[in-house]
Structure formats: structure tokens, C-alpha cells
Amino acid sequence: MTTIAVKEGVMAADTQLSSSTIHRVQKIYPLPGGGCVGGCGEWSKAYAAISWLLGGRQGESPEFEGAELVLMRPDGSVWIACERFPEFPLLEDVAAIGCGSAAAMALMTHGLGAKEAVRATCRTDPGSSEPIQVYKLPKKRKK
């Protein structure tokens, strides 16, 4: 249960982990070399896949059935990995994953940013709640 949204170089996620109780976890991680990754679904599997990426893709890539990742590269491109690698690029730079993805996409389509879309989704989606975690791509310096 998660809402992760990406728009215009910003990735935002709720922090709710639902099991027999509710816990808080970090769902967005900066990647070596820039950009970030966020995960949803069966958290132990999503986290294993994230850990593999953070470790520099060493060893055999894990399968993560029941989980999904969204990656934002340093150039702002958005990539998805569904249950296994390799990840694949999206044609657009707007995306959302998790149980609140439809609501977040609708809100971003109507002008909200990623953070605002996740925050609004947390008000209506029982599988997502605040606080919100945000990652912003660094602004490129003008020469």
C-alpha cells in the first residue's frame, strides 16, 4: 500500500507500511550516480530490489514478484520495473505507482505537482498516509 508520484523532476511518496499494524518506512532512495528510486507492493521484495540497485547492481538481479519500482534518472526520465529487471523507460515524465496511483495521476493531470498529489491522495486512500517524503533532482547550473 503506497502512493508514489513523479512529475517534473520531483518524486514524492507517502511513508505508510501496512501489515498487522501501521509502520513508517522510507520509500524513496537516492541512486548512486544520481536520480532516485521508489518502491511499492510487498515491501520486503521491493526493498530487496532497491538494495540491489543501491549496491551497484552487483550479483544476479532479484525478482520481486508482488512489488514495483519507479526510477527517476538524473536527466528526469522515468523508468518502471515490474517484478523483475530490466526496468523500461516511459515516454512521459509523469508517473504514479501504488494503491493511490490513479488518484495521484488524475491530480497531476489537473495541475498538481507530485508532492501535492501524494498529499491529497493520502486524505482519501486508506493505504497511504503522511508524512510525505520528497526527492528533487538538483537544478542544473547555467553556464
mmCIF file of N, CA and C in Angstrom:
data_model
loop_
_atom_site.group_PDB
_atom_site.id
_atom_site.type_symbol
_atom_site.label_atom_id
_atom_site.label_comp_id
_atom_site.label_asym_id
_atom_site.label_seq_id
_atom_site.Cartn_x
_atom_site.Cartn_y
_atom_site.Cartn_z
ATOM 1 N N MET A 1 0.844 -1.181 0.000
ATOM 2 C CA MET A 1 0.000 0.000 0.000
ATOM 3 C C MET A 1 0.884 1.237 0.000
ATOM 4 N N THR A 2 0.745 2.030 -1.037
ATOM 5 C CA THR A 2 1.661 3.154 -1.227
ATOM 6 C C THR A 2 1.086 4.096 -2.263
ATOM 7 N N THR A 3 1.517 5.334 -2.206
ATOM 8 C CA THR A 3 1.338 6.251 -3.329
ATOM 9 C C THR A 3 2.681 6.910 -3.592
ATOM 10 N N ILE A 4 3.219 6.686 -4.790
ATOM 11 C CA ILE A 4 4.436 7.356 -5.230
ATOM 12 C C ILE A 4 4.105 8.059 -6.540
ATOM 13 N N ALA A 5 4.460 9.330 -6.620
ATOM 14 C CA ALA A 5 4.196 10.124 -7.818
ATOM 15 C C ALA A 5 5.484 10.789 -8.285
ATOM 16 N N VAL A 6 5.602 10.942 -9.616
ATOM 17 C CA VAL A 6 6.763 11.586 -10.223
ATOM 18 C C VAL A 6 6.258 12.605 -11.241
ATOM 19 N N LYS A 7 6.775 13.817 -11.129
ATOM 20 C CA LYS A 7 6.426 14.856 -12.099
ATOM 21 C C LYS A 7 7.482 15.950 -12.074
ATOM 22 N N GLU A 8 7.950 16.335 -13.241
ATOM 23 C CA GLU A 8 8.842 17.479 -13.405
ATOM 24 C C GLU A 8 10.062 17.442 -12.482
ATOM 25 N N GLY A 9 10.716 16.290 -12.431
ATOM 26 C CA GLY A 9 11.939 16.168 -11.648
ATOM 27 C C GLY A 9 11.744 16.020 -10.158
ATOM 28 N N VAL A 10 10.519 15.711 -9.730
ATOM 29 C CA VAL A 10 10.219 15.520 -8.303
ATOM 30 C C VAL A 10 9.550 14.164 -8.117
ATOM 31 N N MET A 11 10.027 13.393 -7.144
ATOM 32 C CA MET A 11 9.371 12.155 -6.746
ATOM 33 C C MET A 11 8.904 12.326 -5.313
ATOM 34 N N ALA A 12 7.662 11.944 -5.057
ATOM 35 C CA ALA A 12 7.093 12.050 -3.706
ATOM 36 C C ALA A 12 6.423 10.733 -3.349
ATOM 37 N N ALA A 13 6.466 10.394 -2.070
ATOM 38 C CA ALA A 13 5.867 9.146 -1.602
ATOM 39 C C ALA A 13 5.298 9.338 -0.206
ATOM 40 N N ASP A 14 4.249 8.582 0.076
ATOM 41 C CA ASP A 14 3.788 8.502 1.466
ATOM 42 C C ASP A 14 4.773 7.613 2.216
ATOM 43 N N THR A 15 4.585 7.440 3.501
ATOM 44 C CA THR A 15 5.520 6.634 4.300
ATOM 45 C C THR A 15 4.829 5.504 5.062
ATOM 46 N N GLN A 16 3.586 5.204 4.716
ATOM 47 C CA GLN A 16 2.838 4.171 5.432
ATOM 48 C C GLN A 16 3.199 2.783 4.939
ATOM 49 N N LEU A 17 3.498 1.894 5.872
ATOM 50 C CA LEU A 17 3.677 0.475 5.588
ATOM 51 C C LEU A 17 2.601 -0.250 6.369
ATOM 52 N N SER A 18 1.708 -0.913 5.656
ATOM 53 C CA SER A 18 0.584 -1.586 6.300
ATOM 54 C C SER A 18 0.857 -3.074 6.419
ATOM 55 N N SER A 19 0.715 -3.585 7.618
ATOM 56 C CA SER A 19 0.766 -5.033 7.874
ATOM 57 C C SER A 19 -0.298 -5.282 8.929
ATOM 58 N N SER A 20 -0.012 -6.041 9.955
ATOM 59 C CA SER A 20 -0.992 -6.191 11.027
ATOM 60 C C SER A 20 -1.109 -4.896 11.829
ATOM 61 N N THR A 21 -0.086 -4.037 11.697
ATOM 62 C CA THR A 21 -0.115 -2.683 12.259
ATOM 63 C C THR A 21 0.439 -1.743 11.195
ATOM 64 N N ILE A 22 0.412 -0.455 11.469
ATOM 65 C CA ILE A 22 0.953 0.518 10.525
ATOM 66 C C ILE A 22 2.317 0.976 11.020
ATOM 67 N N HIS A 23 3.285 0.942 10.123
ATOM 68 C CA HIS A 23 4.645 1.402 10.404
ATOM 69 C C HIS A 23 4.987 2.497 9.418
ATOM 70 N N ARG A 24 6.095 3.184 9.644
ATOM 71 C CA ARG A 24 6.601 4.209 8.738
ATOM 72 C C ARG A 24 7.927 3.731 8.159
ATOM 73 N N VAL A 25 8.065 3.850 6.838
ATOM 74 C CA VAL A 25 9.311 3.471 6.178
ATOM 75 C C VAL A 25 9.672 4.506 5.114
ATOM 76 N N GLN A 26 10.953 4.584 4.823
ATOM 77 C CA GLN A 26 11.458 5.380 3.716
ATOM 78 C C GLN A 26 11.177 4.595 2.443
ATOM 79 N N LYS A 27 10.529 5.220 1.466
ATOM 80 C CA LYS A 27 10.200 4.539 0.219
ATOM 81 C C LYS A 27 10.966 5.079 -0.981
ATOM 82 N N ILE A 28 11.662 6.203 -0.821
ATOM 83 C CA ILE A 28 12.454 6.786 -1.895
ATOM 84 C C ILE A 28 13.917 6.816 -1.453
ATOM 85 N N TYR A 29 14.802 6.379 -2.354
ATOM 86 C CA TYR A 29 16.231 6.326 -2.059
ATOM 87 C C TYR A 29 17.014 6.960 -3.206
ATOM 88 N N PRO A 30 18.017 7.807 -2.895
ATOM 89 C CA PRO A 30 18.877 8.340 -3.956
ATOM 90 C C PRO A 30 19.736 7.222 -4.533
ATOM 91 N N LEU A 31 19.908 7.237 -5.844
ATOM 92 C CA LEU A 31 20.699 6.211 -6.523
ATOM 93 C C LEU A 31 22.147 6.649 -6.701
ATOM 94 N N PRO A 32 23.078 5.696 -6.664
ATOM 95 C CA PRO A 32 24.463 6.035 -6.981
ATOM 96 C C PRO A 32 24.507 6.624 -8.396
ATOM 97 N N GLY A 33 25.175 7.717 -8.566
ATOM 98 C CA GLY A 33 25.253 8.331 -9.882
ATOM 99 C C GLY A 33 24.143 9.325 -10.167
ATOM 100 N N GLY A 34 23.199 9.466 -9.241
ATOM 101 C CA GLY A 34 22.142 10.452 -9.408
ATOM 102 C C GLY A 34 20.779 9.844 -9.633
ATOM 103 N N GLY A 35 19.763 10.656 -9.448
ATOM 104 C CA GLY A 35 18.397 10.184 -9.572
ATOM 105 C C GLY A 35 17.960 9.463 -8.311
ATOM 106 N N CYS A 36 16.819 8.791 -8.400
ATOM 107 C CA CYS A 36 16.289 8.101 -7.226
ATOM 108 C C CYS A 36 15.399 6.947 -7.656
ATOM 109 N N VAL A 37 15.036 6.136 -6.689
ATOM 110 C CA VAL A 37 14.139 5.012 -6.901
ATOM 111 C C VAL A 37 13.129 4.970 -5.769
ATOM 112 N N GLY A 38 11.899 4.596 -6.102
ATOM 113 C CA GLY A 38 10.857 4.394 -5.106
ATOM 114 C C GLY A 38 10.207 3.048 -5.328
ATOM 115 N N GLY A 39 9.751 2.427 -4.251
ATOM 116 C CA GLY A 39 9.165 1.100 -4.375
ATOM 117 C C GLY A 39 7.845 0.963 -3.663
ATOM 118 N N CYS A 40 7.009 0.042 -4.180
ATOM 119 C CA CYS A 40 5.722 -0.241 -3.552
ATOM 120 C C CYS A 40 5.395 -1.721 -3.706
ATOM 121 N N GLY A 41 4.351 -2.131 -3.034
ATOM 122 C CA GLY A 41 3.909 -3.521 -3.088
ATOM 123 C C GLY A 41 4.433 -4.282 -1.887
ATOM 124 N N GLU A 42 4.718 -5.566 -2.084
ATOM 125 C CA GLU A 42 5.244 -6.381 -0.988
ATOM 126 C C GLU A 42 6.607 -5.810 -0.603
ATOM 127 N N TRP A 43 6.643 -5.142 0.555
ATOM 128 C CA TRP A 43 7.773 -4.278 0.876
ATOM 129 C C TRP A 43 9.098 -5.015 0.982
ATOM 130 N N SER A 44 9.144 -6.198 1.556
ATOM 131 C CA SER A 44 10.425 -6.897 1.683
ATOM 132 C C SER A 44 11.026 -7.170 0.297
ATOM 133 N N LYS A 45 10.197 -7.445 -0.687
ATOM 134 C CA LYS A 45 10.690 -7.696 -2.044
ATOM 135 C C LYS A 45 11.076 -6.392 -2.733
ATOM 136 N N ALA A 46 10.267 -5.352 -2.559
ATOM 137 C CA ALA A 46 10.615 -4.048 -3.141
ATOM 138 C C ALA A 46 11.931 -3.558 -2.551
ATOM 139 N N TYR A 47 12.095 -3.704 -1.245
ATOM 140 C CA TYR A 47 13.314 -3.243 -0.583
ATOM 141 C C TYR A 47 14.532 -4.050 -1.036
ATOM 142 N N ALA A 48 14.353 -5.349 -1.278
ATOM 143 C CA ALA A 48 15.463 -6.173 -1.780
ATOM 144 C C ALA A 48 15.908 -5.672 -3.153
ATOM 145 N N ALA A 49 14.958 -5.316 -4.008
ATOM 146 C CA ALA A 49 15.298 -4.798 -5.334
ATOM 147 C C ALA A 49 15.967 -3.430 -5.221
ATOM 148 N N ILE A 50 15.472 -2.579 -4.337
ATOM 149 C CA ILE A 50 16.086 -1.271 -4.117
ATOM 150 C C ILE A 50 17.508 -1.443 -3.595
ATOM 151 N N SER A 51 17.704 -2.354 -2.667
ATOM 152 C CA SER A 51 19.037 -2.606 -2.104
ATOM 153 C C SER A 51 20.008 -3.060 -3.180
ATOM 154 N N TRP A 52 19.536 -3.882 -4.116
ATOM 155 C CA TRP A 52 20.369 -4.336 -5.220
ATOM 156 C C TRP A 52 20.814 -3.146 -6.068
ATOM 157 N N LEU A 53 19.897 -2.233 -6.354
ATOM 158 C CA LEU A 53 20.256 -1.026 -7.108
ATOM 159 C C LEU A 53 21.251 -0.167 -6.332
ATOM 160 N N LEU A 54 21.016 0.006 -5.040
ATOM 161 C CA LEU A 54 21.899 0.832 -4.213
ATOM 162 C C LEU A 54 23.289 0.225 -4.103
ATOM 163 N N GLY A 55 23.378 -1.089 -4.209
ATOM 164 C CA GLY A 55 24.655 -1.790 -4.151
ATOM 165 C C GLY A 55 25.386 -1.823 -5.480
ATOM 166 N N GLY A 56 24.909 -1.071 -6.471
ATOM 167 C CA GLY A 56 25.595 -1.003 -7.755
ATOM 168 C C GLY A 56 25.279 -2.137 -8.702
ATOM 169 N N ARG A 57 24.137 -2.787 -8.494
ATOM 170 C CA ARG A 57 23.694 -3.876 -9.369
ATOM 171 C C ARG A 57 24.664 -5.048 -9.373
ATOM 172 N N GLN A 58 25.255 -5.307 -8.226
ATOM 173 C CA GLN A 58 26.211 -6.411 -8.103
ATOM 174 C C GLN A 58 25.469 -7.732 -7.947
ATOM 175 N N GLY A 59 25.962 -8.763 -8.604
ATOM 176 C CA GLY A 59 25.344 -10.079 -8.498
ATOM 177 C C GLY A 59 24.098 -10.172 -9.361
ATOM 178 N N GLU A 60 23.420 -11.289 -9.236
ATOM 179 C CA GLU A 60 22.221 -11.538 -10.025
ATOM 180 C C GLU A 60 21.090 -10.616 -9.583
ATOM 181 N N SER A 61 20.360 -10.079 -10.541
ATOM 182 C CA SER A 61 19.258 -9.177 -10.195
ATOM 183 C C SER A 61 18.121 -9.970 -9.554
ATOM 184 N N PRO A 62 17.538 -9.398 -8.498
ATOM 185 C CA PRO A 62 16.460 -10.106 -7.812
ATOM 186 C C PRO A 62 15.143 -9.997 -8.572
ATOM 187 N N GLU A 63 14.313 -11.021 -8.461
ATOM 188 C CA GLU A 63 12.926 -10.892 -8.897
ATOM 189 C C GLU A 63 12.165 -10.380 -7.691
ATOM 190 N N PHE A 64 11.147 -9.584 -7.921
ATOM 191 C CA PHE A 64 10.408 -9.012 -6.799
ATOM 192 C C PHE A 64 8.913 -9.073 -7.073
ATOM 193 N N GLU A 65 8.446 -10.310 -7.260
ATOM 194 C CA GLU A 65 7.030 -10.545 -7.533
ATOM 195 C C GLU A 65 6.170 -9.897 -6.456
ATOM 196 N N GLY A 66 5.151 -9.182 -6.889
ATOM 197 C CA GLY A 66 4.266 -8.500 -5.951
ATOM 198 C C GLY A 66 4.735 -7.104 -5.593
ATOM 199 N N ALA A 67 5.777 -6.624 -6.280
ATOM 200 C CA ALA A 67 6.309 -5.288 -5.999
ATOM 201 C C ALA A 67 6.612 -4.582 -7.313
ATOM 202 N N GLU A 68 6.749 -3.264 -7.231
ATOM 203 C CA GLU A 68 7.029 -2.447 -8.403
ATOM 204 C C GLU A 68 7.939 -1.298 -7.996
ATOM 205 N N LEU A 69 8.813 -0.892 -8.913
ATOM 206 C CA LEU A 69 9.709 0.235 -8.669
ATOM 207 C C LEU A 69 9.499 1.301 -9.724
ATOM 208 N N VAL A 70 9.702 2.545 -9.338
ATOM 209 C CA VAL A 70 9.760 3.650 -10.281
ATOM 210 C C VAL A 70 11.106 4.331 -10.070
ATOM 211 N N LEU A 71 11.822 4.566 -11.162
ATOM 212 C CA LEU A 71 13.136 5.205 -11.110
ATOM 213 C C LEU A 71 13.073 6.530 -11.843
ATOM 214 N N MET A 72 13.706 7.543 -11.289
ATOM 215 C CA MET A 72 13.852 8.823 -11.957
ATOM 216 C C MET A 72 15.336 9.032 -12.172
ATOM 217 N N ARG A 73 15.738 9.084 -13.422
ATOM 218 C CA ARG A 73 17.145 9.243 -13.770
ATOM 219 C C ARG A 73 17.565 10.707 -13.620
ATOM 220 N N PRO A 74 18.869 10.968 -13.567
ATOM 221 C CA PRO A 74 19.342 12.351 -13.417
ATOM 222 C C PRO A 74 18.847 13.298 -14.515
ATOM 223 N N ASP A 75 18.514 12.752 -15.687
ATOM 224 C CA ASP A 75 18.004 13.589 -16.777
ATOM 225 C C ASP A 75 16.501 13.830 -16.680
ATOM 226 N N GLY A 76 15.854 13.292 -15.632
ATOM 227 C CA GLY A 76 14.417 13.469 -15.435
ATOM 228 C C GLY A 76 13.566 12.395 -16.074
ATOM 229 N N SER A 77 14.171 11.474 -16.831
ATOM 230 C CA SER A 77 13.383 10.408 -17.447
ATOM 231 C C SER A 77 12.884 9.456 -16.352
ATOM 232 N N VAL A 78 11.730 8.842 -16.643
ATOM 233 C CA VAL A 78 11.077 7.960 -15.677
ATOM 234 C C VAL A 78 11.070 6.543 -16.232
ATOM 235 N N TRP A 79 11.448 5.597 -15.374
ATOM 236 C CA TRP A 79 11.561 4.192 -15.735
ATOM 237 C C TRP A 79 10.772 3.368 -14.726
ATOM 238 N N ILE A 80 10.226 2.237 -15.174
ATOM 239 C CA ILE A 80 9.438 1.346 -14.314
ATOM 240 C C ILE A 80 10.040 -0.053 -14.346
ATOM 241 N N ALA A 81 10.046 -0.714 -13.206
ATOM 242 C CA ALA A 81 10.418 -2.131 -13.118
ATOM 243 C C ALA A 81 9.263 -2.855 -12.428
ATOM 244 N N CYS A 82 8.661 -3.790 -13.145
ATOM 245 C CA CYS A 82 7.531 -4.562 -12.627
ATOM 246 C C CYS A 82 7.983 -5.989 -12.332
ATOM 247 N N GLU A 83 8.231 -6.274 -11.081
ATOM 248 C CA GLU A 83 8.527 -7.618 -10.588
ATOM 249 C C GLU A 83 9.869 -8.199 -11.003
ATOM 250 N N ARG A 84 10.561 -7.557 -11.948
ATOM 251 C CA ARG A 84 11.896 -8.026 -12.342
ATOM 252 C C ARG A 84 12.582 -6.938 -13.146
ATOM 253 N N PHE A 85 13.891 -7.082 -13.282
ATOM 254 C CA PHE A 85 14.673 -6.170 -14.113
ATOM 255 C C PHE A 85 14.849 -6.827 -15.478
ATOM 256 N N PRO A 86 15.099 -6.081 -16.531
ATOM 257 C CA PRO A 86 15.477 -4.680 -16.533
ATOM 258 C C PRO A 86 14.260 -3.765 -16.437
ATOM 259 N N GLU A 87 14.508 -2.552 -15.976
ATOM 260 C CA GLU A 87 13.488 -1.528 -15.977
ATOM 261 C C GLU A 87 13.302 -1.015 -17.400
ATOM 262 N N PHE A 88 12.180 -0.368 -17.667
ATOM 263 C CA PHE A 88 11.912 0.146 -19.006
ATOM 264 C C PHE A 88 11.502 1.612 -18.921
ATOM 265 N N PRO A 89 11.842 2.389 -19.964
ATOM 266 C CA PRO A 89 11.538 3.819 -19.933
ATOM 267 C C PRO A 89 10.091 4.104 -20.313
ATOM 268 N N LEU A 90 9.530 5.139 -19.703
ATOM 269 C CA LEU A 90 8.217 5.646 -20.098
ATOM 270 C C LEU A 90 8.419 6.766 -21.110
ATOM 271 N N LEU A 91 7.439 6.998 -21.937
ATOM 272 C CA LEU A 91 7.524 8.074 -22.917
ATOM 273 C C LEU A 91 7.299 9.440 -22.279
ATOM 274 N N GLU A 92 6.622 9.462 -21.147
ATOM 275 C CA GLU A 92 6.350 10.723 -20.457
ATOM 276 C C GLU A 92 7.168 10.821 -19.181
ATOM 277 N N ASP A 93 7.212 12.021 -18.599
ATOM 278 C CA ASP A 93 7.964 12.201 -17.357
ATOM 279 C C ASP A 93 7.036 12.334 -16.159
ATOM 280 N N VAL A 94 5.809 11.832 -16.295
ATOM 281 C CA VAL A 94 4.836 11.815 -15.210
ATOM 282 C C VAL A 94 4.422 10.368 -14.992
ATOM 283 N N ALA A 95 4.422 9.928 -13.729
ATOM 284 C CA ALA A 95 4.026 8.553 -13.427
ATOM 285 C C ALA A 95 3.595 8.461 -11.970
ATOM 286 N N ALA A 96 2.858 7.410 -11.669
ATOM 287 C CA ALA A 96 2.490 7.106 -10.280
ATOM 288 C C ALA A 96 2.354 5.603 -10.152
ATOM 289 N N ILE A 97 2.728 5.082 -8.993
ATOM 290 C CA ILE A 97 2.579 3.658 -8.701
ATOM 291 C C ILE A 97 1.962 3.508 -7.321
ATOM 292 N N GLY A 98 1.462 2.322 -7.045
ATOM 293 C CA GLY A 98 0.886 2.020 -5.741
ATOM 294 C C GLY A 98 -0.627 2.110 -5.746
ATOM 295 N N CYS A 99 -1.213 1.844 -4.593
ATOM 296 C CA CYS A 99 -2.670 1.794 -4.491
ATOM 297 C C CYS A 99 -3.323 3.146 -4.746
ATOM 298 N N GLY A 100 -2.598 4.235 -4.556
ATOM 299 C CA GLY A 100 -3.134 5.564 -4.805
ATOM 300 C C GLY A 100 -2.722 6.139 -6.147
ATOM 301 N N SER A 101 -2.210 5.298 -7.043
ATOM 302 C CA SER A 101 -1.658 5.812 -8.297
ATOM 303 C C SER A 101 -2.700 6.479 -9.186
ATOM 304 N N ALA A 102 -3.902 5.919 -9.288
ATOM 305 C CA ALA A 102 -4.921 6.517 -10.162
ATOM 306 C C ALA A 102 -5.294 7.913 -9.677
ATOM 307 N N ALA A 103 -5.485 8.060 -8.384
ATOM 308 C CA ALA A 103 -5.817 9.375 -7.834
ATOM 309 C C ALA A 103 -4.679 10.361 -8.044
ATOM 310 N N ALA A 104 -3.447 9.939 -7.791
ATOM 311 C CA ALA A 104 -2.295 10.827 -7.955
ATOM 312 C C ALA A 104 -2.129 11.243 -9.415
ATOM 313 N N MET A 105 -2.308 10.311 -10.351
ATOM 314 C CA MET A 105 -2.200 10.658 -11.768
ATOM 315 C C MET A 105 -3.266 11.663 -12.163
ATOM 316 N N ALA A 106 -4.490 11.450 -11.701
ATOM 317 C CA ALA A 106 -5.567 12.390 -12.027
ATOM 318 C C ALA A 106 -5.253 13.779 -11.483
ATOM 319 N N LEU A 107 -4.755 13.844 -10.265
ATOM 320 C CA LEU A 107 -4.428 15.138 -9.662
ATOM 321 C C LEU A 107 -3.283 15.828 -10.395
ATOM 322 N N MET A 108 -2.263 15.065 -10.796
ATOM 323 C CA MET A 108 -1.152 15.667 -11.527
ATOM 324 C C MET A 108 -1.600 16.124 -12.916
ATOM 325 N N THR A 109 -2.506 15.377 -13.539
ATOM 326 C CA THR A 109 -3.043 15.765 -14.840
ATOM 327 C C THR A 109 -3.783 17.098 -14.740
ATOM 328 N N HIS A 110 -4.355 17.354 -13.571
ATOM 329 C CA HIS A 110 -5.107 18.597 -13.360
ATOM 330 C C HIS A 110 -4.259 19.697 -12.731
ATOM 331 N N GLY A 111 -2.928 19.551 -12.795
ATOM 332 C CA GLY A 111 -2.050 20.648 -12.440
ATOM 333 C C GLY A 111 -1.281 20.544 -11.141
ATOM 334 N N LEU A 112 -1.578 19.582 -10.287
ATOM 335 C CA LEU A 112 -0.822 19.461 -9.048
ATOM 336 C C LEU A 112 0.554 18.873 -9.317
ATOM 337 N N GLY A 113 1.519 19.226 -8.482
ATOM 338 C CA GLY A 113 2.832 18.620 -8.527
ATOM 339 C C GLY A 113 2.807 17.272 -7.830
ATOM 340 N N ALA A 114 3.913 16.541 -7.887
ATOM 341 C CA ALA A 114 3.991 15.207 -7.289
ATOM 342 C C ALA A 114 3.708 15.243 -5.786
ATOM 343 N N LYS A 115 4.340 16.161 -5.065
ATOM 344 C CA LYS A 115 4.154 16.241 -3.615
ATOM 345 C C LYS A 115 2.709 16.551 -3.260
ATOM 346 N N GLU A 116 2.132 17.513 -3.940
ATOM 347 C CA GLU A 116 0.755 17.901 -3.654
ATOM 348 C C GLU A 116 -0.223 16.782 -3.998
ATOM 349 N N ALA A 117 0.062 16.039 -5.079
ATOM 350 C CA ALA A 117 -0.803 14.926 -5.477
ATOM 351 C C ALA A 117 -0.765 13.804 -4.446
ATOM 352 N N VAL A 118 0.423 13.494 -3.938
ATOM 353 C CA VAL A 118 0.525 12.447 -2.909
ATOM 354 C C VAL A 118 -0.170 12.901 -1.625
ATOM 355 N N ARG A 119 0.063 14.138 -1.227
ATOM 356 C CA ARG A 119 -0.578 14.659 -0.012
ATOM 357 C C ARG A 119 -2.105 14.589 -0.128
ATOM 358 N N ALA A 120 -2.660 14.993 -1.258
ATOM 359 C CA ALA A 120 -4.111 14.944 -1.450
ATOM 360 C C ALA A 120 -4.620 13.504 -1.464
ATOM 361 N N THR A 121 -3.865 12.608 -2.092
ATOM 362 C CA THR A 121 -4.266 11.204 -2.139
ATOM 363 C C THR A 121 -4.287 10.593 -0.739
ATOM 364 N N CYS A 122 -3.368 11.005 0.116
ATOM 365 C CA CYS A 122 -3.321 10.488 1.486
ATOM 366 C C CYS A 122 -4.603 10.812 2.264
ATOM 367 N N ARG A 123 -5.310 11.836 1.863
ATOM 368 C CA ARG A 123 -6.549 12.218 2.562
ATOM 369 C C ARG A 123 -7.697 11.270 2.259
ATOM 370 N N THR A 124 -7.609 10.524 1.138
ATOM 371 C CA THR A 124 -8.720 9.653 0.754
ATOM 372 C C THR A 124 -8.352 8.178 0.619
ATOM 373 N N ASP A 125 -7.075 7.861 0.475
ATOM 374 C CA ASP A 125 -6.652 6.478 0.268
ATOM 375 C C ASP A 125 -6.222 5.852 1.595
ATOM 376 N N PRO A 126 -6.915 4.807 2.063
ATOM 377 C CA PRO A 126 -6.564 4.219 3.362
ATOM 378 C C PRO A 126 -5.210 3.517 3.397
ATOM 379 N N GLY A 127 -4.617 3.238 2.226
ATOM 380 C CA GLY A 127 -3.323 2.580 2.184
ATOM 381 C C GLY A 127 -2.154 3.537 2.116
ATOM 382 N N SER A 128 -2.430 4.835 2.191
ATOM 383 C CA SER A 128 -1.383 5.856 2.103
ATOM 384 C C SER A 128 -1.621 6.923 3.161
ATOM 385 N N SER A 129 -0.545 7.382 3.796
ATOM 386 C CA SER A 129 -0.699 8.455 4.780
ATOM 387 C C SER A 129 0.605 9.232 4.942
ATOM 388 N N GLU A 130 0.458 10.425 5.483
ATOM 389 C CA GLU A 130 1.599 11.305 5.727
ATOM 390 C C GLU A 130 2.389 10.813 6.918
ATOM 391 N N PRO A 131 3.629 11.256 7.060
ATOM 392 C CA PRO A 131 4.302 12.313 6.334
ATOM 393 C C PRO A 131 4.727 11.875 4.938
ATOM 394 N N ILE A 132 4.988 12.888 4.102
ATOM 395 C CA ILE A 132 5.382 12.696 2.714
ATOM 396 C C ILE A 132 6.903 12.812 2.615
ATOM 397 N N GLN A 133 7.490 11.950 1.823
ATOM 398 C CA GLN A 133 8.915 12.010 1.521
ATOM 399 C C GLN A 133 9.065 12.578 0.115
ATOM 400 N N VAL A 134 10.034 13.472 -0.096
ATOM 401 C CA VAL A 134 10.211 14.115 -1.394
ATOM 402 C C VAL A 134 11.675 14.071 -1.810
ATOM 403 N N TYR A 135 11.907 13.776 -3.084
ATOM 404 C CA TYR A 135 13.240 13.854 -3.686
ATOM 405 C C TYR A 135 13.127 14.771 -4.897
ATOM 406 N N LYS A 136 13.986 15.776 -4.984
ATOM 407 C CA LYS A 136 14.015 16.687 -6.128
ATOM 408 C C LYS A 136 15.355 16.555 -6.827
ATOM 409 N N LEU A 137 15.306 16.446 -8.146
ATOM 410 C CA LEU A 137 16.543 16.447 -8.917
ATOM 411 C C LEU A 137 17.239 17.782 -8.719
ATOM 412 N N PRO A 138 18.548 17.773 -8.599
ATOM 413 C CA PRO A 138 19.273 19.039 -8.476
ATOM 414 C C PRO A 138 19.072 19.882 -9.734
ATOM 415 N N LYS A 139 18.972 21.191 -9.541
ATOM 416 C CA LYS A 139 18.860 22.127 -10.677
ATOM 417 C C LYS A 139 20.214 22.168 -11.382
ATOM 418 N N LYS A 140 20.171 22.158 -12.705
ATOM 419 C CA LYS A 140 21.412 22.252 -13.483
ATOM 420 C C LYS A 140 21.856 23.696 -13.523
ATOM 421 N N ARG A 141 23.148 23.902 -13.303
ATOM 422 C CA ARG A 141 23.703 25.246 -13.346
ATOM 423 C C ARG A 141 23.807 25.727 -14.775
ATOM 424 N N LYS A 142 23.472 26.990 -14.952
ATOM 425 C CA LYS A 142 23.618 27.603 -16.276
ATOM 426 C C LYS A 142 25.061 28.019 -16.458
ATOM 427 N N LYS A 143 25.575 27.831 -17.667
ATOM 428 C CA LYS A 143 26.974 28.187 -17.948
ATOM 429 C C LYS A 143 27.071 29.602 -18.433
#
